[in-house]
XYZ file of C-alpha atoms in Angstrom:
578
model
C 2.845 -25.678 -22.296
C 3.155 -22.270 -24.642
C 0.743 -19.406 -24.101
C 0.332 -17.023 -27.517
C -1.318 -14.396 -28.956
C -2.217 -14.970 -32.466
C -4.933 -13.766 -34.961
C -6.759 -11.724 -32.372
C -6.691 -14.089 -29.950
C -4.878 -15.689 -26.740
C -3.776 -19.280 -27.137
C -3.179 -22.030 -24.601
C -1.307 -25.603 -26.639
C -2.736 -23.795 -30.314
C -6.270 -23.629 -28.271
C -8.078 -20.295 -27.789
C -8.392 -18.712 -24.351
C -10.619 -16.298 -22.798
C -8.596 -14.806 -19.702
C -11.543 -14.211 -16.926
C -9.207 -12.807 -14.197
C -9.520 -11.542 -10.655
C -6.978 -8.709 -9.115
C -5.539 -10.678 -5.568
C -2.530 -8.811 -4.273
C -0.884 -11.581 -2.122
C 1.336 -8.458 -0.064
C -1.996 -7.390 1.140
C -3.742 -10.705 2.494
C -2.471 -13.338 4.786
C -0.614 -16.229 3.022
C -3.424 -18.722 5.353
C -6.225 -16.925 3.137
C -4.673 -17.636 0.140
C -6.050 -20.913 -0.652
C -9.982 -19.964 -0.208
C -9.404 -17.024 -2.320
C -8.654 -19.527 -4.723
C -11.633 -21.358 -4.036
C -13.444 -18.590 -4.199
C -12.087 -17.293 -7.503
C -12.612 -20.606 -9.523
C -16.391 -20.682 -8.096
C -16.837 -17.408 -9.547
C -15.880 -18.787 -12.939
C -12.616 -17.508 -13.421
C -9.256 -19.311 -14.547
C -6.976 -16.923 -13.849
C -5.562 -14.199 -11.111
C -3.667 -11.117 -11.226
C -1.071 -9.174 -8.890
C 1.055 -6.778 -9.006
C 4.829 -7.516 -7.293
C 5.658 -4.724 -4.205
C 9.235 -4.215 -4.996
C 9.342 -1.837 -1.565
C 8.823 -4.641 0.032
C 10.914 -7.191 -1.339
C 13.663 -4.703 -0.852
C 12.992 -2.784 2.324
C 16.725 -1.632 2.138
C 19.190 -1.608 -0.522
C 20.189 -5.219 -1.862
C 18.753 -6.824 1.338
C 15.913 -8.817 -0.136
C 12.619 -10.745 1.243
C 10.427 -12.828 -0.387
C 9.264 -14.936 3.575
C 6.105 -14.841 4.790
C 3.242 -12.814 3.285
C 5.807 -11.539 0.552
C 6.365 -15.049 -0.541
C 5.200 -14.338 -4.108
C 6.371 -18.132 -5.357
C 4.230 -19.631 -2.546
C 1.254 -17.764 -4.053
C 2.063 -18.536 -7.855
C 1.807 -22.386 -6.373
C -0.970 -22.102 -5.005
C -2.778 -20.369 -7.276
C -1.666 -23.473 -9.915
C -2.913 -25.849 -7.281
C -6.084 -24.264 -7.580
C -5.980 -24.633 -11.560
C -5.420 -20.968 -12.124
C -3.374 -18.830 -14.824
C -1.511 -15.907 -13.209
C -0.961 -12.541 -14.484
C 1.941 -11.044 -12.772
C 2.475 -7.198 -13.049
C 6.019 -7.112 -11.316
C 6.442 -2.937 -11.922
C 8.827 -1.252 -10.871
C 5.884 0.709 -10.548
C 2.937 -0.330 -8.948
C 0.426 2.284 -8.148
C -2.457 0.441 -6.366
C -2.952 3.317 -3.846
C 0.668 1.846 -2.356
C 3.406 3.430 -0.554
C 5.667 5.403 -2.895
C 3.789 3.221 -5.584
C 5.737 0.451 -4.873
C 9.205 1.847 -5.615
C 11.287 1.823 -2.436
C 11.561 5.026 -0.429
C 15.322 4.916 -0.475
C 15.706 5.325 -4.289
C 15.357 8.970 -3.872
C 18.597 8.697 -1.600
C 20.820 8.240 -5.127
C 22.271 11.431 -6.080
C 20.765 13.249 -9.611
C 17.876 10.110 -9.716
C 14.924 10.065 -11.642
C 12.604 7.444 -11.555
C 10.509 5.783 -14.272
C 12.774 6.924 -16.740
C 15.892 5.946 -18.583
C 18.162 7.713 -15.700
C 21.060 5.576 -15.021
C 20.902 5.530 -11.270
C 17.275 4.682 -11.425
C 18.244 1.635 -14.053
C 20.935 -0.066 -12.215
C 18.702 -0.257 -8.801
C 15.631 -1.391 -10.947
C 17.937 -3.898 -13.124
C 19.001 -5.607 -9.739
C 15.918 -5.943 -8.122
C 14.697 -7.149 -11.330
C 17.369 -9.993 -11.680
C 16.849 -11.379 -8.161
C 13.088 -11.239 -8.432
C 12.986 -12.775 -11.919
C 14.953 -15.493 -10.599
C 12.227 -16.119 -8.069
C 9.885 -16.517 -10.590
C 11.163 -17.493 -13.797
C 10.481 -21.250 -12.649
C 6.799 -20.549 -12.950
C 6.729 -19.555 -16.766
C 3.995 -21.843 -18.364
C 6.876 -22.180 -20.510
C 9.101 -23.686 -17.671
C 5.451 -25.748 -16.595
C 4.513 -23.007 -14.121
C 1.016 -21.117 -14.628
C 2.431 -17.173 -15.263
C 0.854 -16.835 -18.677
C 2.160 -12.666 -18.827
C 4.112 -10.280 -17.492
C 3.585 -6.432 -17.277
C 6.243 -3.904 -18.335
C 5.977 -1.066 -16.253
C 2.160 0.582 -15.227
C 0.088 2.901 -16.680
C 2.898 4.524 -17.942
C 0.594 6.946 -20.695
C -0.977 8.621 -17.232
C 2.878 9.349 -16.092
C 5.533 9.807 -18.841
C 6.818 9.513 -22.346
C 10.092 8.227 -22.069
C 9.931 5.199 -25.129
C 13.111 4.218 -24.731
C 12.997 3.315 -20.830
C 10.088 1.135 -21.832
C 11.921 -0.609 -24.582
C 14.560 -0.943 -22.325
C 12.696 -2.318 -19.666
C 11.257 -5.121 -22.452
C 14.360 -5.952 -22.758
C 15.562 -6.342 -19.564
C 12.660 -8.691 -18.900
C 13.836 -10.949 -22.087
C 17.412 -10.825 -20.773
C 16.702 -12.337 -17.819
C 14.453 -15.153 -19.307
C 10.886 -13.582 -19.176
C 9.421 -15.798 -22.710
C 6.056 -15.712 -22.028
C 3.813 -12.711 -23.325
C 4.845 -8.911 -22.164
C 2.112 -6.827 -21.716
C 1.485 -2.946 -21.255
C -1.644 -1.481 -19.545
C -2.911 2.086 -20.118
C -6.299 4.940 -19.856
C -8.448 4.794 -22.972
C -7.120 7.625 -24.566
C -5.151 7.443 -27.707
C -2.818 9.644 -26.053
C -2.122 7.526 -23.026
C -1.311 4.681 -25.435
C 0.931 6.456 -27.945
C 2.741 7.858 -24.637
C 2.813 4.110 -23.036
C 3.044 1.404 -25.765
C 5.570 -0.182 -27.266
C 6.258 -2.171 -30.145
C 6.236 -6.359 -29.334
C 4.134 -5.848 -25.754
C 0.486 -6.231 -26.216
C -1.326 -3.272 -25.148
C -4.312 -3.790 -22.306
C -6.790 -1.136 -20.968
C -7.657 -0.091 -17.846
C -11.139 1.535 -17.138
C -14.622 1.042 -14.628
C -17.352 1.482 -17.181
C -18.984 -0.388 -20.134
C -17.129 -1.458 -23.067
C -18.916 0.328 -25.689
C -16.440 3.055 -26.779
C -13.423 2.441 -24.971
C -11.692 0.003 -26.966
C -12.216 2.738 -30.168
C -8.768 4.495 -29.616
C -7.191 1.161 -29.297
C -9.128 -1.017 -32.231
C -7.575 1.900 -34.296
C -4.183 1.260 -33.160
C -3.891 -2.168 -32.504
C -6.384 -3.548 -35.067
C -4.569 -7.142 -34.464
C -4.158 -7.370 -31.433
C -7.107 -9.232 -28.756
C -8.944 -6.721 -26.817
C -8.332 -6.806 -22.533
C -9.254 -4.974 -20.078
C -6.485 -5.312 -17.867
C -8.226 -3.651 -14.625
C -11.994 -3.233 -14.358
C -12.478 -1.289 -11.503
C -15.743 -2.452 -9.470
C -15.309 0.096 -6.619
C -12.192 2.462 -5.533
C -10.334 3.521 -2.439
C -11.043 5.540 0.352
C -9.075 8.589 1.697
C -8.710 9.991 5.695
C -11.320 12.099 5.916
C -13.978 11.200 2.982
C -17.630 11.572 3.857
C -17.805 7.903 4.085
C -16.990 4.563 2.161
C -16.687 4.125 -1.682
C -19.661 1.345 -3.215
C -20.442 0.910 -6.379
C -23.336 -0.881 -7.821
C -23.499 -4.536 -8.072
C -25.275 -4.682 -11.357
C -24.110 -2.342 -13.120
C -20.442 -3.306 -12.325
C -22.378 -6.711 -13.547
C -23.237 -5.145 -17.023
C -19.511 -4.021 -17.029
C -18.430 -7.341 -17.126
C -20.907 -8.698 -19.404
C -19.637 -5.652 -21.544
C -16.483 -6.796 -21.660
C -16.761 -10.447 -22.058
C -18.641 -10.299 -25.432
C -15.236 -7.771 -26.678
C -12.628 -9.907 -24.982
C -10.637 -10.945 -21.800
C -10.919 -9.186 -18.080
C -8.713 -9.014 -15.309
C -11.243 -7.633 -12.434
C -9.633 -5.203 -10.057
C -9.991 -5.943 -6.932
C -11.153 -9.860 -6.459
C -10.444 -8.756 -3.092
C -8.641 -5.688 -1.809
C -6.863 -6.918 1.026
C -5.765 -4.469 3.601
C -2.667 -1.789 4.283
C -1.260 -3.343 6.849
C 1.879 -1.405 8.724
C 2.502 2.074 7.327
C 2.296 0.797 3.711
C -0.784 2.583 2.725
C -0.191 5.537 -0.437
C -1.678 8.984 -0.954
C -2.757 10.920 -3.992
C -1.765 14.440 -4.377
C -3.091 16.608 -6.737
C -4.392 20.319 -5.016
C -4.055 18.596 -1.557
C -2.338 15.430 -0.036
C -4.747 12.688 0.701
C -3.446 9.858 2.405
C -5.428 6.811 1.615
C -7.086 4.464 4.750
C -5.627 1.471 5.761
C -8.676 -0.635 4.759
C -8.428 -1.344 0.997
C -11.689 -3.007 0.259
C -12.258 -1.468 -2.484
C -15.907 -2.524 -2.500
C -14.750 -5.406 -4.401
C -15.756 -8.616 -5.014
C -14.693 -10.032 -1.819
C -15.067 -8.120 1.021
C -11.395 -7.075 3.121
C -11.962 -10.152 5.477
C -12.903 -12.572 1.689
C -16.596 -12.654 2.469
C -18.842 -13.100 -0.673
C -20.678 -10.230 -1.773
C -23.860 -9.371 -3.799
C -21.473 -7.714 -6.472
C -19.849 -11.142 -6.458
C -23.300 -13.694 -6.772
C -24.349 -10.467 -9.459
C -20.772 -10.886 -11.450
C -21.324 -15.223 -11.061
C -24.345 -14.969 -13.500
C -22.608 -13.654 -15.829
C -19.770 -14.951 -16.024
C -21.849 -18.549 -16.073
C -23.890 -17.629 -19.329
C -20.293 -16.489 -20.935
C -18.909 -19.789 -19.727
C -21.700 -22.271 -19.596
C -21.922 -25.462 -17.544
C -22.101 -25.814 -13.575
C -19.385 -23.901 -11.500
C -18.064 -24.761 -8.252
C -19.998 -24.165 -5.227
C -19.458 -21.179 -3.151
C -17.141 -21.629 -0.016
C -18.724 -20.622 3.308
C -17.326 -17.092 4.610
C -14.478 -17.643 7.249
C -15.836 -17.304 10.891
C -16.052 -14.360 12.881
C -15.592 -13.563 16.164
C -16.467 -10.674 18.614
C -13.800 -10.778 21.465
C -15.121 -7.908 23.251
C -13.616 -4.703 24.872
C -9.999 -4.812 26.675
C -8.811 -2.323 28.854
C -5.312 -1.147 28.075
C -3.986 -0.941 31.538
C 0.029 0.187 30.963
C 0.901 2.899 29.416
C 4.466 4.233 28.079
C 5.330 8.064 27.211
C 7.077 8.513 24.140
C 9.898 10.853 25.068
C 10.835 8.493 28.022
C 11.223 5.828 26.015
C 13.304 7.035 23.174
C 16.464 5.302 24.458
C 14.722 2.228 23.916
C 13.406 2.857 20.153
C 16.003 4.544 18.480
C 19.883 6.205 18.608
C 19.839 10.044 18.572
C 21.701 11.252 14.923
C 22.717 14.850 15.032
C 22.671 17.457 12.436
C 23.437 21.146 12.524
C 19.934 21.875 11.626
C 17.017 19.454 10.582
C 17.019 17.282 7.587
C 14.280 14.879 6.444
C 13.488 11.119 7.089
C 15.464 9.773 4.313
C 18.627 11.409 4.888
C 18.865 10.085 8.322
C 18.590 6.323 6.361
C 14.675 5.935 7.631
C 11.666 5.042 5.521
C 8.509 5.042 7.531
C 6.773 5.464 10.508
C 8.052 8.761 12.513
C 11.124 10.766 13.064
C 11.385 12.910 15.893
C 13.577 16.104 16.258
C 14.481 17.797 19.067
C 17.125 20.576 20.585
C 18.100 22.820 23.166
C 16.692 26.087 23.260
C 19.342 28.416 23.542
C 17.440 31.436 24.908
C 13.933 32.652 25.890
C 11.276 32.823 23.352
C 7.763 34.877 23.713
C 5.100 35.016 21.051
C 8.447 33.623 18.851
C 7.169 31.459 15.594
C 8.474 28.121 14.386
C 7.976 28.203 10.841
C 8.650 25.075 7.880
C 10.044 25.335 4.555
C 7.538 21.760 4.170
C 6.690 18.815 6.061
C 6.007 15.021 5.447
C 3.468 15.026 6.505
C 2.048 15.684 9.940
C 4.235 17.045 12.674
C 3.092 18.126 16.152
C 5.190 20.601 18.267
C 5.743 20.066 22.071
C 7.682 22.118 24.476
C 9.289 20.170 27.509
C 6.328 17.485 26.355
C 3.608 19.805 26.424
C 2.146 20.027 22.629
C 2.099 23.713 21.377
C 1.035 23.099 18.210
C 0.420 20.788 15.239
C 1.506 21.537 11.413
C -0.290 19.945 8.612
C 1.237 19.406 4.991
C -1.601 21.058 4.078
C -1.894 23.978 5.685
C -1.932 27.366 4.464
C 0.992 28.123 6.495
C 2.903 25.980 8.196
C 3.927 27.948 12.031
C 3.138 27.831 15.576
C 3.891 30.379 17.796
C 5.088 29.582 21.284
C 6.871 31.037 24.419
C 9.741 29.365 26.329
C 12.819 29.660 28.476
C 16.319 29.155 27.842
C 17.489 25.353 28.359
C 14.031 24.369 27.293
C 13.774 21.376 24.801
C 11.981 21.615 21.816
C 10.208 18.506 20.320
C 9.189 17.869 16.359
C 7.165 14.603 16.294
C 6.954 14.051 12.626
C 4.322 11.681 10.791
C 4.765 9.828 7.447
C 1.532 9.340 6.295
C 2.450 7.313 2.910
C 4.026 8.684 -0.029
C 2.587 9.795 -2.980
C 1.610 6.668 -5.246
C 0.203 8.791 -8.488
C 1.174 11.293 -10.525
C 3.917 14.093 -10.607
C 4.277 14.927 -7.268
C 5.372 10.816 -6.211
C 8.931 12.088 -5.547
C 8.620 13.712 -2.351
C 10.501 13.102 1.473
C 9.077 13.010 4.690
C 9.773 14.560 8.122
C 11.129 18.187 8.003
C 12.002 19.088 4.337
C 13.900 22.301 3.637
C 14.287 24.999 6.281
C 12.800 25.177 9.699
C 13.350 28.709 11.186
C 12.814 29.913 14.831
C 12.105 33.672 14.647
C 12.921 33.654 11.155
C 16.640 32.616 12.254
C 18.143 29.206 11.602
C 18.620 27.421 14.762
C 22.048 25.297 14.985
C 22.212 22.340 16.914
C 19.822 19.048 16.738
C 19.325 15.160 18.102
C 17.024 13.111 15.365
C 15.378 9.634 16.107
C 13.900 7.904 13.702
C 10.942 5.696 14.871
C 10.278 2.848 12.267
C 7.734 1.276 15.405
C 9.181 -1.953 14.356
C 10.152 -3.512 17.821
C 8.426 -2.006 20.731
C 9.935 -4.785 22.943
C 11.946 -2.507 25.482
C 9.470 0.200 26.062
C 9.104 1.055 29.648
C 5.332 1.094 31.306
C 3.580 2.554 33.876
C 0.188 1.604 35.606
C -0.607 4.974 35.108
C -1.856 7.139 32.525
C 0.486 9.288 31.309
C 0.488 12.737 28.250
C 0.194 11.997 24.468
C 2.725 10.842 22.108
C 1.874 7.183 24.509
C 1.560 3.656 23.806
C -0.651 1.900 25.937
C -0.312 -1.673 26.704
C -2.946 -4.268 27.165
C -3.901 -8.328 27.697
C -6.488 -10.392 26.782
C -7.317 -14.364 26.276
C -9.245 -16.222 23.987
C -10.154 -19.829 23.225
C -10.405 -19.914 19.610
C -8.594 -17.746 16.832
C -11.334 -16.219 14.407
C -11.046 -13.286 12.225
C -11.846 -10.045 13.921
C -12.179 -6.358 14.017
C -11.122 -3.638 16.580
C -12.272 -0.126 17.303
C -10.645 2.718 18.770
C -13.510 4.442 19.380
C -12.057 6.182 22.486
C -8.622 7.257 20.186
C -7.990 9.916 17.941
C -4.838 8.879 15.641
C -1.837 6.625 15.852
C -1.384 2.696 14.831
C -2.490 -0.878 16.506
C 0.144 -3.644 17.775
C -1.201 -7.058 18.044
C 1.310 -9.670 19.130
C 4.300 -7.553 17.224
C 2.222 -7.388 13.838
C 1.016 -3.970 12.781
C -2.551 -3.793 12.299
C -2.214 -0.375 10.280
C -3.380 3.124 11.280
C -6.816 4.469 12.562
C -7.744 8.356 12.432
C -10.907 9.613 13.969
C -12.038 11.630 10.716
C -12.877 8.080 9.048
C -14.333 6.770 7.692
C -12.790 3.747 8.374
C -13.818 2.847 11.860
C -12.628 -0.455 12.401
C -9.151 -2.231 11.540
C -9.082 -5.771 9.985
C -7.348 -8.322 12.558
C -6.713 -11.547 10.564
C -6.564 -15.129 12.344
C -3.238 -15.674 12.111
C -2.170 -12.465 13.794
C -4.023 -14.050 17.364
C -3.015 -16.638 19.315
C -5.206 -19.102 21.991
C -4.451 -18.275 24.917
C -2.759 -14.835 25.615
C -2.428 -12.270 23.344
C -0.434 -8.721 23.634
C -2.369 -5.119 22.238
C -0.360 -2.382 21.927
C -1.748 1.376 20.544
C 0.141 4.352 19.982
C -1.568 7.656 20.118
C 0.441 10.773 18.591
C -2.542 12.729 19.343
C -4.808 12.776 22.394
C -7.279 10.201 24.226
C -11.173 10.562 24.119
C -11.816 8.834 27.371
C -10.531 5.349 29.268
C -7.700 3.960 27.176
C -9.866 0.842 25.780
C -10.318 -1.286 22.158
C -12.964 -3.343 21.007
C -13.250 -6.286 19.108
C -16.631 -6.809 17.141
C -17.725 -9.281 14.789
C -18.521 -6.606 11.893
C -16.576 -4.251 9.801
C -17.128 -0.140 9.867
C -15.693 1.113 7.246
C -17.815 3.822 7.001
């Protein structure tokens, strides 16, 4: 099969196309779902799906790739064709999609004299090997090789970010190099800026906006007078933050008229079909006058809801997409089944700092440095040391921090330091041979902008009394394995991980509160649920099927901050997502 773009227009075999598209990122729902997504896509009207490729996680550390599980990206691509569907795949290296770091890997900053998203050398050789092993992953797939990948994106909104032409044109041809043949695309804003700053010549340039057409193809008619108009992501919601007033929604008819907008210009890829969910610690943050870590619900208010249940914005999109299309579509799958499980008391709990033998291998350093010079990527780190002397009314002070740290002495907290505070000290009193604890929080890196290369944990000087103070043990606390933590039947002081049981009969789709926490993340059965905060609005965290188990089934919760009553979860039938 050969996919073109010729006289205005996309091609399939010589036979025009309209691409009706929906935004699934496969790194954000359960590989089980995958297949009534599908279902749910083509009964929507669309033939084709778009996602972007998570390059952090392919690679969590240098050359050491995965592509198992939930990150099996060919898997997807199959199934996608199974379900007589096109793909779009927008492979990066950048990803944005309120990700971690964007979906560059955190260690990248580790290479001496890098840049990223340029034409820096460092930065090229990492990218050029990642690209080579994921290519060959999905070079099979071409249509041209009888797969369904019709495009392929070169880089990501780079007019919003930089003006470096020739990393993009080398980038293009990297991707024909290693046997990309099908279509290369671009996506940028609206502005004729943005695309003189992200185009390049031989990739077809898309466009990425939320409202009607009218208007925002002008820049790009001007430019590109030959070339067919898409709108590579129309946004039908947006993403939530810790602490917004409550969750983004957008209107389901007027996201409607969008669409219908669109349709009589061109092609659309709708972002999201579904949002999916930040599972882990792999949610991003935006950073303009303050850092805003993003939720680990991402929703979206899309089409789909988080859990893939059909929305009014979805039957509201249908219509439209019908009278564009004409003829009968598939009938609507049912939404997956729910369950309510109940409350479970968590009934062991484990103190952090008498469990660090078990977690992690001290690293010292003459004096603190952050996360990714000790070789870790998320999660925590935790520094601590010997005071030397007594200390009254004395001040701890930071250069920065990435991004949350609190401050215990012997255990007892003292204070906590937030990146964005106006000033980042606590003052404290102590006695010689005390130790000092620095319980540092990740909270996502940047995934937008200028400010994307920034490190975690203590960055740049930490002073006691305005002195440098020699002498330090560092763990770093991925929360990967929590297998050899030590319990007690007793409640014991925050940083804890409490430890609970409970049975069921049947394995349903679910959703637990922490009503009675204030901040840390959710173990079930060794997967990571993601992280809960008491500011919201996100009130409830996504548990997917596959994560249970009939029978038996293992809770664990970590809270770096303090308890609001009996250590107990919930698990309801209904989202709160604010």
């Amino acid at each position: 099969m050969r996919f073109e773009i010729k006289n205005k227009k996309f091609l399939i075999n010589g036979k025009p196309i309209k691409i009706i598209s929906g935004a699934v990122h496969y790194f954000r729902n359960m590989p089980d779902t995958w297949p009534d997504i599908f279902d749910k896509m083509r009964a929507l009207g669309c033939n084709t799906v778009e996602t972007y490729c998570a390059w952090n996680m392919h690679e969590k550390h240098p050359g050491e790739y995965d592509f198992e599980g939930i990150l099996n990206i060919t898997e997807f691509i199959r199934t996608a064709q199974e379900h007589n569907l096109y793909v779009i795949l927008r492979p990066g290296p950048y990803i944005c999609a309120e990700w971690e770091f964007g979906g560059l890997p955190w260690w990248i900053q580790n290479d001496k004299d890098i840049e990223i998203r340029c034409s820096n050398r460092a930065y090229m050789l990492r990218l050029k090997k990642y690209l080579e092993r994921l290519f060959g992953e999905i070079r099979p797939l071409l249509i041209s090789n009888g797969g369904p990948i019709i495009m392929v994106q070169c880089e990501n909104e780079y007019g919003y970010y930089g003006d470096d032409k020739r990393y993009l044109t080398e980038l293009y041809h990297i991707f024909r190099e290693f046997g990309i043949d099908v279509p290369i695309f671009t996506s940028d804003g609206i502005s004729e800026q943005c695309l003189l700053d992200g185009t390049i010549d031989d990739c077809l340039a898309t466009l990425n906006f939320g409202s009607r057409a009218e208007g925002n193809f002008s820049a790009h008619s001007k430019m590109f007078p030959d070339y067919p108009k898409m709108c590579m992501e129309c946004w039908n919601g947006w993403f939530d933050g810790w602490g917004d007033e409550k969750h983004h929604t957008t209107s389901a008819e007027k996201y409607a008229e969008v669409v219908d907008s669109i349709l009589d210009c061109g092609s659309i890829n709708m972002y999201m079909f579904i949002g999916g969910t930040n599972f882990g610690f792999t949610n991003g943050a935006n950073h303009d006058d303050k850092y805003r870590a993003d939720v680990t619900s991402y929703d979206y208010d899309a089409l789909l809801t988080e859990c893939g249940d059909v929305t009014p914005k979805y039957i509201a999109v249908r219509e439209i997409i019908k009278k564009h299309i004409g003829g009968e579509l598939p009938r609507i799958p049912p939404n997956r089944k729910k369950a309510a499980y109940g409350k479970v008391k968590l009934t062991k709990s484990a103190n952090l700092f008498d469990n660090l033998e078990y977690l992690s291998d001290p690293q010292y350093s003459n004096v603190p440095k952050c996360m990714e010079d000790y070789g870790g990527g998320y999660g925590y780190v935790l520094y601590t040391t010997k005071l030397n002397r007594d200390y009254r009314n004395a001040e701890l002070s930071f250069e920065r921090i990435g991004d949350r740290a609190h401050v215990y002495i012997n255990g007892k907290q003292i204070g906590t330091v937030y990146v964005n505070d106006h000033q980042l000290k606590v003052k404290f009193d102590a006695k010689m041979g005390d130790t000092l604890f620095i319980l540092c929080e990740n909270m996502g890196r940047v995934n937008f902008g200028s400010k994307m290369m920034g490190k975690k944990g203590i960055v740049g000087r930490c002073l006691l009394d305005g002195k440098v103070h020699f002498g330090w043990n560092t763990y770093l606390l991925p929360m990967e394995n929590l297998s050899g933590l030590r319990y007690r039947k007793t409640n014991v002081a925050a940083p804890v991980f409490y430890k609970g049981e409970f049975e069921i009969d049947e394995a349903c789709d679910t959703f637990l509160r922490t009503d009675y926490f204030t901040k840390g993340f959710v173990m079930l059965n060794g997967f990571n649920l993601g992280r809960y905060w008491e500011i919201g609005p996100q009130k409830t965290l996504y548990v997917p099927k596959s994560i249970l188990k009939k029978g038996k089934n293992e809770i664990i919760v970590f809270e770096n901050d303090a308890m609001k009553g009996e250590p107990m979860i919930e698990f309801v039938d209904k989202p709160d997502l604010g």
